[in-house]
PDB file of C-alpha atoms in Angstrom:
ATOM      1  CA  ALA A   1      -7.095  -3.184  16.230  1.00 76.00           C
ATOM      2  CA  GLN A   2      -6.216  -5.160  13.135  1.00 83.00           C
ATOM      3  CA  SER A   3      -2.725  -6.401  12.288  1.00 90.00           C
ATOM      4  CA  VAL A   4      -1.053  -8.330   9.493  1.00 94.00           C
ATOM      5  CA  THR A   5       1.975 -10.624   9.638  1.00 96.00           C
ATOM      6  CA  GLN A   6       3.746 -11.757   6.529  1.00 97.00           C
ATOM      7  CA  LEU A   7       5.725 -14.739   7.661  1.00 95.00           C
ATOM      8  CA  ASP A   8       8.511 -14.601   5.082  1.00 95.00           C
ATOM      9  CA  SER A   9      10.453 -11.471   4.271  1.00 95.00           C
ATOM     10  CA  GLN A  10      12.185 -13.042   1.265  1.00 97.00           C
ATOM     11  CA  VAL A  11      11.235 -16.002  -0.900  1.00 98.00           C
ATOM     12  CA  PRO A  12      13.666 -17.180  -3.591  1.00 97.00           C
ATOM     13  CA  VAL A  13      12.298 -19.673  -6.095  1.00 97.00           C
ATOM     14  CA  PHE A  14      13.262 -21.089  -9.480  1.00 97.00           C
ATOM     15  CA  GLU A  15      11.283 -20.313 -12.590  1.00 97.00           C
ATOM     16  CA  GLU A  16       8.299 -22.618 -13.211  1.00 97.00           C
ATOM     17  CA  ALA A  17       8.284 -23.782  -9.583  1.00 98.00           C
ATOM     18  CA  PRO A  18       5.228 -23.263  -7.358  1.00 98.00           C
ATOM     19  CA  VAL A  19       5.262 -20.590  -4.699  1.00 98.00           C
ATOM     20  CA  GLU A  20       3.302 -19.729  -1.570  1.00 98.00           C
ATOM     21  CA  LEU A  21       3.557 -16.408   0.252  1.00 98.00           C
ATOM     22  CA  ARG A  22       2.119 -16.577   3.732  1.00 98.00           C
ATOM     23  CA  CYS A  23      -0.065 -14.011   5.468  1.00 97.00           C
ATOM     24  CA  ASN A  24      -1.770 -14.139   8.860  1.00 97.00           C
ATOM     25  CA  TYR A  25      -4.023 -11.434  10.219  1.00 95.00           C
ATOM     26  CA  SER A  26      -5.581 -10.469  13.521  1.00 92.00           C
ATOM     27  CA  SER A  27      -8.915  -8.709  13.960  1.00 86.00           C
ATOM     28  CA  SER A  28     -11.874  -8.817  16.310  1.00 82.00           C
ATOM     29  CA  VAL A  29     -14.394  -8.198  13.520  1.00 83.00           C
ATOM     30  CA  SER A  30     -15.049  -9.384   9.998  1.00 84.00           C
ATOM     31  CA  VAL A  31     -12.429  -8.328   7.496  1.00 87.00           C
ATOM     32  CA  TYR A  32     -11.650  -7.712   3.879  1.00 91.00           C
ATOM     33  CA  LEU A  33      -8.321  -9.090   2.696  1.00 93.00           C
ATOM     34  CA  PHE A  34      -6.047  -8.017  -0.138  1.00 95.00           C
ATOM     35  CA  TRP A  35      -2.797  -8.877  -1.855  1.00 97.00           C
ATOM     36  CA  TYR A  36      -0.957  -6.112  -3.664  1.00 97.00           C
ATOM     37  CA  VAL A  37       2.155  -6.346  -5.848  1.00 97.00           C
ATOM     38  CA  GLN A  38       4.853  -3.717  -6.233  1.00 97.00           C
ATOM     39  CA  TYR A  39       7.243  -3.948  -9.160  1.00 95.00           C
ATOM     40  CA  PRO A  40      10.523  -2.008  -8.951  1.00 91.00           C
ATOM     41  CA  ASN A  41      10.076   1.751  -9.044  1.00 89.00           C
ATOM     42  CA  GLN A  42       6.304   1.512  -9.199  1.00 92.00           C
ATOM     43  CA  GLY A  43       3.346   1.931  -6.877  1.00 94.00           C
ATOM     44  CA  LEU A  44       1.363  -0.929  -5.409  1.00 96.00           C
ATOM     45  CA  GLN A  45      -1.336  -2.531  -7.526  1.00 95.00           C
ATOM     46  CA  LEU A  46      -4.065  -4.946  -6.557  1.00 95.00           C
ATOM     47  CA  LEU A  47      -3.485  -8.645  -7.257  1.00 97.00           C
ATOM     48  CA  LEU A  48      -6.669  -9.984  -5.688  1.00 96.00           C
ATOM     49  CA  LYS A  49      -9.133  -9.398  -2.873  1.00 93.00           C
ATOM     50  CA  TYR A  50     -11.477 -11.312  -0.609  1.00 92.00           C
ATOM     51  CA  LEU A  51     -14.642  -9.514   0.402  1.00 88.00           C
ATOM     52  CA  SER A  52     -17.116 -12.347   0.969  1.00 85.00           C
ATOM     53  CA  GLY A  53     -18.361 -15.593  -0.572  1.00 86.00           C
ATOM     54  CA  SER A  54     -16.003 -18.226  -1.930  1.00 89.00           C
ATOM     55  CA  THR A  55     -12.871 -18.540   0.155  1.00 90.00           C
ATOM     56  CA  LEU A  56     -10.719 -19.257  -2.904  1.00 95.00           C
ATOM     57  CA  VAL A  57     -10.012 -16.050  -4.746  1.00 95.00           C
ATOM     58  CA  LYS A  58      -8.387 -15.809  -8.153  1.00 96.00           C
ATOM     59  CA  GLY A  59      -6.472 -12.739  -9.228  1.00 94.00           C
ATOM     60  CA  ILE A  60      -4.381 -11.434 -12.043  1.00 93.00           C
ATOM     61  CA  ASN A  61      -1.277 -13.105 -13.490  1.00 93.00           C
ATOM     62  CA  GLY A  62      -2.345 -16.595 -12.368  1.00 95.00           C
ATOM     63  CA  PHE A  63      -2.232 -15.899  -8.630  1.00 97.00           C
ATOM     64  CA  GLU A  64      -4.816 -17.158  -6.191  1.00 97.00           C
ATOM     65  CA  ALA A  65      -5.346 -16.957  -2.439  1.00 97.00           C
ATOM     66  CA  GLU A  66      -7.433 -18.841   0.083  1.00 95.00           C
ATOM     67  CA  PHE A  67      -9.157 -17.239   3.045  1.00 94.00           C
ATOM     68  CA  ASN A  68      -9.054 -19.475   6.105  1.00 94.00           C
ATOM     69  CA  LYS A  69     -11.104 -17.925   8.887  1.00 90.00           C
ATOM     70  CA  SER A  70     -10.250 -20.508  11.528  1.00 92.00           C
ATOM     71  CA  GLN A  71      -6.534 -20.042  10.976  1.00 92.00           C
ATOM     72  CA  THR A  72      -6.872 -16.306  10.230  1.00 93.00           C
ATOM     73  CA  SER A  73      -4.741 -16.727   7.148  1.00 96.00           C
ATOM     74  CA  PHE A  74      -4.807 -15.538   3.558  1.00 97.00           C
ATOM     75  CA  HIS A  75      -1.899 -17.234   1.780  1.00 98.00           C
ATOM     76  CA  LEU A  76      -1.037 -16.349  -1.810  1.00 98.00           C
ATOM     77  CA  ARG A  77      -0.138 -19.092  -4.285  1.00 98.00           C
ATOM     78  CA  LYS A  78       0.926 -19.554  -7.863  1.00 98.00           C
ATOM     79  CA  PRO A  79       1.490 -23.007  -9.390  1.00 97.00           C
ATOM     80  CA  SER A  80       4.266 -21.927 -11.755  1.00 97.00           C
ATOM     81  CA  VAL A  81       6.155 -18.643 -11.461  1.00 97.00           C
ATOM     82  CA  HIS A  82       7.857 -16.593 -14.136  1.00 97.00           C
ATOM     83  CA  ILE A  83      10.855 -14.293 -14.007  1.00 96.00           C
ATOM     84  CA  SER A  84       8.433 -11.401 -14.404  1.00 96.00           C
ATOM     85  CA  ASP A  85       6.803 -12.256 -11.057  1.00 97.00           C
ATOM     86  CA  THR A  86       9.883 -10.945  -9.262  1.00 97.00           C
ATOM     87  CA  ALA A  87       8.474  -8.164  -7.089  1.00 97.00           C
ATOM     88  CA  GLU A  88       7.440  -7.267  -3.556  1.00 97.00           C
ATOM     89  CA  TYR A  89       4.096  -8.555  -2.366  1.00 98.00           C
ATOM     90  CA  PHE A  90       1.998  -6.979   0.376  1.00 97.00           C
ATOM     91  CA  CYS A  91      -0.880  -8.506   2.285  1.00 97.00           C
ATOM     92  CA  ALA A  92      -3.438  -6.037   3.677  1.00 95.00           C
ATOM     93  CA  VAL A  93      -6.561  -6.168   5.841  1.00 92.00           C
ATOM     94  CA  SER A  94      -9.505  -3.777   6.280  1.00 89.00           C
ATOM     95  CA  GLU A  95     -12.090  -4.137   8.984  1.00 83.00           C
ATOM     96  CA  TRP A  96     -15.577  -4.528   7.618  1.00 74.00           C
ATOM     97  CA  ASN A  97     -17.719  -1.459   8.010  1.00 68.00           C
ATOM     98  CA  THR A  98     -15.397   0.277  10.453  1.00 63.00           C
ATOM     99  CA  ASN A  99     -12.862   2.706   9.034  1.00 61.00           C
ATOM    100  CA  ALA A 100     -13.618   0.827   5.844  1.00 61.00           C
ATOM    101  CA  GLY A 101     -11.377   3.078   3.832  1.00 74.00           C
ATOM    102  CA  LYS A 102      -8.257   2.255   5.823  1.00 84.00           C
ATOM    103  CA  SER A 103      -6.139  -0.872   5.334  1.00 89.00           C
ATOM    104  CA  THR A 104      -3.334  -2.223   7.476  1.00 91.00           C
ATOM    105  CA  PHE A 105      -0.429  -3.528   5.397  1.00 93.00           C
ATOM    106  CA  GLY A 106       2.071  -6.229   6.199  1.00 94.00           C
ATOM    107  CA  ASP A 107       5.811  -5.662   5.956  1.00 94.00           C
ATOM    108  CA  GLY A 108       5.994  -7.210   2.508  1.00 96.00           C
ATOM    109  CA  THR A 109       7.561 -10.339   1.018  1.00 97.00           C
ATOM    110  CA  THR A 110      10.203 -10.046  -1.671  1.00 97.00           C
ATOM    111  CA  LEU A 111       9.728 -12.771  -4.265  1.00 98.00           C
ATOM    112  CA  THR A 112      12.805 -13.428  -6.385  1.00 97.00           C
ATOM    113  CA  VAL A 113      12.377 -15.801  -9.322  1.00 97.00           C
ATOM    114  CA  LYS A 114      15.621 -17.279 -10.601  1.00 96.00           C
ATOM    115  CA  PRO A 115      16.169 -18.722 -14.083  1.00 95.00           C
TER     116      PRO A 115
ATOM    117  CA  ASP B   1      -9.248   7.212 -16.015  1.00 67.00           C
ATOM    118  CA  ALA B   2      -5.650   8.332 -15.608  1.00 82.00           C
ATOM    119  CA  GLY B   3      -5.310   6.792 -12.172  1.00 94.00           C
ATOM    120  CA  VAL B   4      -3.810   8.555  -9.186  1.00 97.00           C
ATOM    121  CA  ILE B   5      -1.415  11.271 -10.294  1.00 97.00           C
ATOM    122  CA  GLN B   6       1.536  12.399  -8.230  1.00 97.00           C
ATOM    123  CA  SER B   7       4.020  15.157  -8.839  1.00 96.00           C
ATOM    124  CA  PRO B   8       6.879  15.547  -8.952  1.00 97.00           C
ATOM    125  CA  ARG B   9       8.100  11.996  -9.596  1.00 96.00           C
ATOM    126  CA  HIS B  10      11.531  12.844  -8.265  1.00 97.00           C
ATOM    127  CA  GLU B  11      12.612  15.600  -5.929  1.00 97.00           C
ATOM    128  CA  VAL B  12      16.127  16.383  -4.758  1.00 97.00           C
ATOM    129  CA  THR B  13      16.501  19.132  -2.214  1.00 97.00           C
ATOM    130  CA  GLU B  14      18.854  20.339   0.463  1.00 97.00           C
ATOM    131  CA  MET B  15      18.339  20.016   4.170  1.00 97.00           C
ATOM    132  CA  GLY B  16      16.241  22.839   5.554  1.00 96.00           C
ATOM    133  CA  GLN B  17      14.302  23.487   2.365  1.00 97.00           C
ATOM    134  CA  GLU B  18      10.532  23.220   2.091  1.00 97.00           C
ATOM    135  CA  VAL B  19       9.196  20.346   0.020  1.00 98.00           C
ATOM    136  CA  THR B  20       5.663  20.042  -1.349  1.00 98.00           C
ATOM    137  CA  LEU B  21       4.353  16.823  -2.808  1.00 98.00           C
ATOM    138  CA  ARG B  22       1.132  16.801  -4.800  1.00 98.00           C
ATOM    139  CA  CYS B  23      -1.568  14.253  -5.465  1.00 98.00           C
ATOM    140  CA  LYS B  24      -4.645  14.081  -7.643  1.00 98.00           C
ATOM    141  CA  PRO B  25      -6.894  11.159  -6.663  1.00 97.00           C
ATOM    142  CA  ILE B  26      -9.138   9.213  -8.989  1.00 95.00           C
ATOM    143  CA  SER B  27     -12.321  11.121  -9.701  1.00 94.00           C
ATOM    144  CA  GLY B  28     -15.166  10.030  -7.428  1.00 92.00           C
ATOM    145  CA  HIS B  29     -12.940   8.498  -4.773  1.00 93.00           C
ATOM    146  CA  ASP B  30     -13.723   9.819  -1.304  1.00 91.00           C
ATOM    147  CA  TYR B  31     -10.725   8.467   0.618  1.00 93.00           C
ATOM    148  CA  LEU B  32      -7.178   9.699   0.138  1.00 96.00           C
ATOM    149  CA  PHE B  33      -4.079   8.287   1.814  1.00 96.00           C
ATOM    150  CA  TRP B  34      -0.460   9.407   2.114  1.00 97.00           C
ATOM    151  CA  TYR B  35       2.188   6.717   2.703  1.00 97.00           C
ATOM    152  CA  ARG B  36       5.942   6.763   3.116  1.00 97.00           C
ATOM    153  CA  GLN B  37       8.115   3.801   2.087  1.00 96.00           C
ATOM    154  CA  THR B  38      11.697   3.202   3.171  1.00 94.00           C
ATOM    155  CA  MET B  39      13.901   0.135   3.335  1.00 90.00           C
ATOM    156  CA  MET B  40      14.192   0.430   7.093  1.00 90.00           C
ATOM    157  CA  ARG B  41      10.573   1.100   8.032  1.00 90.00           C
ATOM    158  CA  GLY B  42       8.633  -0.368   5.126  1.00 90.00           C
ATOM    159  CA  LEU B  43       5.300   1.138   4.125  1.00 93.00           C
ATOM    160  CA  GLU B  44       3.921   3.603   6.693  1.00 93.00           C
ATOM    161  CA  LEU B  45       0.531   5.328   6.637  1.00 94.00           C
ATOM    162  CA  LEU B  46       1.063   8.999   7.387  1.00 96.00           C
ATOM    163  CA  ILE B  47      -2.453  10.451   7.165  1.00 96.00           C
ATOM    164  CA  TYR B  48      -5.764   9.820   5.461  1.00 95.00           C
ATOM    165  CA  PHE B  49      -8.746  11.926   4.480  1.00 95.00           C
ATOM    166  CA  ASN B  50     -12.414  11.141   3.979  1.00 93.00           C
ATOM    167  CA  ASN B  51     -14.403  13.654   1.943  1.00 93.00           C
ATOM    168  CA  ASN B  52     -11.503  16.121   2.242  1.00 95.00           C
ATOM    169  CA  VAL B  53     -11.463  15.929   6.059  1.00 95.00           C
ATOM    170  CA  PRO B  54      -8.389  14.501   7.837  1.00 95.00           C
ATOM    171  CA  ILE B  55      -9.481  11.419   9.755  1.00 92.00           C
ATOM    172  CA  ASP B  56      -6.254  10.092  11.242  1.00 91.00           C
ATOM    173  CA  ASP B  57      -2.900  11.849  11.221  1.00 93.00           C
ATOM    174  CA  SER B  58      -1.299   9.742  13.926  1.00 92.00           C
ATOM    175  CA  GLY B  59       1.297   8.503  11.456  1.00 92.00           C
ATOM    176  CA  MET B  60       2.676  11.942  10.689  1.00 95.00           C
ATOM    177  CA  PRO B  61       6.218  11.812  12.080  1.00 88.00           C
ATOM    178  CA  GLU B  62       6.391  15.292  13.575  1.00 85.00           C
ATOM    179  CA  ASP B  63       5.256  18.863  13.216  1.00 91.00           C
ATOM    180  CA  ARG B  64       7.497  19.378  10.217  1.00 96.00           C
ATOM    181  CA  PHE B  65       4.968  17.367   8.210  1.00 97.00           C
ATOM    182  CA  SER B  66       1.581  18.739   7.224  1.00 97.00           C
ATOM    183  CA  ALA B  67      -1.079  17.645   4.735  1.00 97.00           C
ATOM    184  CA  LYS B  68      -4.057  19.393   3.227  1.00 97.00           C
ATOM    185  CA  MET B  69      -6.911  18.492   0.962  1.00 97.00           C
ATOM    186  CA  PRO B  70      -8.560  21.730  -0.167  1.00 97.00           C
ATOM    187  CA  ASN B  71     -10.927  19.939  -2.538  1.00 95.00           C
ATOM    188  CA  ALA B  72     -11.869  16.491  -3.757  1.00 95.00           C
ATOM    189  CA  SER B  73      -9.334  16.488  -6.565  1.00 95.00           C
ATOM    190  CA  PHE B  74      -6.153  17.719  -4.909  1.00 96.00           C
ATOM    191  CA  SER B  75      -3.996  17.079  -1.871  1.00 98.00           C
ATOM    192  CA  THR B  76      -0.555  18.191  -0.738  1.00 98.00           C
ATOM    193  CA  LEU B  77       1.992  16.834   1.691  1.00 98.00           C
ATOM    194  CA  LYS B  78       4.446  19.434   2.903  1.00 98.00           C
ATOM    195  CA  ILE B  79       7.698  19.004   4.786  1.00 97.00           C
ATOM    196  CA  GLN B  80       9.193  22.120   6.319  1.00 97.00           C
ATOM    197  CA  PRO B  81      12.078  22.097   7.040  1.00 96.00           C
ATOM    198  CA  SER B  82      13.215  18.919   5.331  1.00 96.00           C
ATOM    199  CA  GLU B  83      15.891  16.652   6.818  1.00 96.00           C
ATOM    200  CA  PRO B  84      18.002  13.839   5.286  1.00 96.00           C
ATOM    201  CA  ARG B  85      15.985  11.241   7.242  1.00 95.00           C
ATOM    202  CA  ASP B  86      12.895  12.303   5.289  1.00 97.00           C
ATOM    203  CA  SER B  87      14.404  10.719   2.180  1.00 97.00           C
ATOM    204  CA  ALA B  88      11.908   8.087   1.039  1.00 97.00           C
ATOM    205  CA  VAL B  89       9.320   7.284  -1.592  1.00 97.00           C
ATOM    206  CA  TYR B  90       6.001   8.950  -0.812  1.00 98.00           C
ATOM    207  CA  PHE B  91       2.858   7.373  -2.194  1.00 98.00           C
ATOM    208  CA  CYS B  92      -0.615   8.761  -2.498  1.00 97.00           C
ATOM    209  CA  ALA B  93      -3.559   6.367  -2.797  1.00 96.00           C
ATOM    210  CA  SER B  94      -7.296   6.796  -3.149  1.00 95.00           C
ATOM    211  CA  SER B  95     -10.318   4.569  -2.720  1.00 92.00           C
ATOM    212  CA  ARG B  96     -14.078   4.504  -2.830  1.00 88.00           C
ATOM    213  CA  PRO B  97     -15.196   1.781  -0.386  1.00 81.00           C
ATOM    214  CA  GLY B  98     -18.520   0.107  -0.978  1.00 77.00           C
ATOM    215  CA  GLN B  99     -20.149  -1.863  -3.758  1.00 68.00           C
ATOM    216  CA  GLY B 100     -17.272  -4.309  -3.889  1.00 69.00           C
ATOM    217  CA  ALA B 101     -14.523  -1.773  -4.520  1.00 70.00           C
ATOM    218  CA  GLU B 102     -12.701  -1.721  -1.218  1.00 83.00           C
ATOM    219  CA  GLU B 103      -9.151  -1.634  -2.540  1.00 90.00           C
ATOM    220  CA  GLN B 104      -6.813   1.318  -2.696  1.00 93.00           C
ATOM    221  CA  PHE B 105      -5.384   2.645  -5.928  1.00 94.00           C
ATOM    222  CA  PHE B 106      -1.816   3.854  -5.629  1.00 96.00           C
ATOM    223  CA  GLY B 107       0.007   6.539  -7.526  1.00 96.00           C
ATOM    224  CA  PRO B 108       3.505   5.983  -8.940  1.00 96.00           C
ATOM    225  CA  GLY B 109       5.126   7.728  -5.983  1.00 97.00           C
ATOM    226  CA  THR B 110       7.479  10.650  -5.440  1.00 98.00           C
ATOM    227  CA  ARG B 111      11.081   9.729  -4.704  1.00 97.00           C
ATOM    228  CA  LEU B 112      12.401  12.379  -2.300  1.00 98.00           C
ATOM    229  CA  THR B 113      16.095  12.814  -1.625  1.00 98.00           C
ATOM    230  CA  VAL B 114      17.152  15.318   0.999  1.00 97.00           C
ATOM    231  CA  LEU B 115      20.870  16.092   0.895  1.00 96.00           C
TER     232      LEU B 115
END
């Protein structure tokens, strides 16, 4: 069975600083990987996804993530954050071609950007 | 497309009452998911459907919870009788895996308060 571990529950950072949110996964088969963002009082929305091909994936709002198969990681990065990036971020994994509709979500990382 | 639609957005009820949450998935999506989000337990998958058929309901907390999907454009999650510990935000999500669109699309959620 697949699992996801988000290594930091809370990440405080100053505006314009770089940030990395860490995600490790476990699966016995090939996977799809996702990062979702949840702003206060809203549903989750997709930031970016890795399905295949290039291991560096670019998403919306200047975020990017790198798939590292050997380390089973999919860390999210942004070189310079804004106040508006304050939100909760979820890493998720789906197993390729098995229960493809179902994703396992991590516990979330709360990113707080301070002025 | 209007996205995933959930109603009501907010529901306040008294312990023992029946609560029905509603979801309209994105047209053409063949997977539908019900999640519950709380501060204590995070984001939990309750049940999911494929082509209107329940595939996995192992996340449903107890017999007080039931979900139906009578057709491709409508699903309900019912709690009877409701209890204060059911207070949470309930999300519906839909997806159409394949052809590079593996992600889930979330509704805005229903905030349930059971007094």
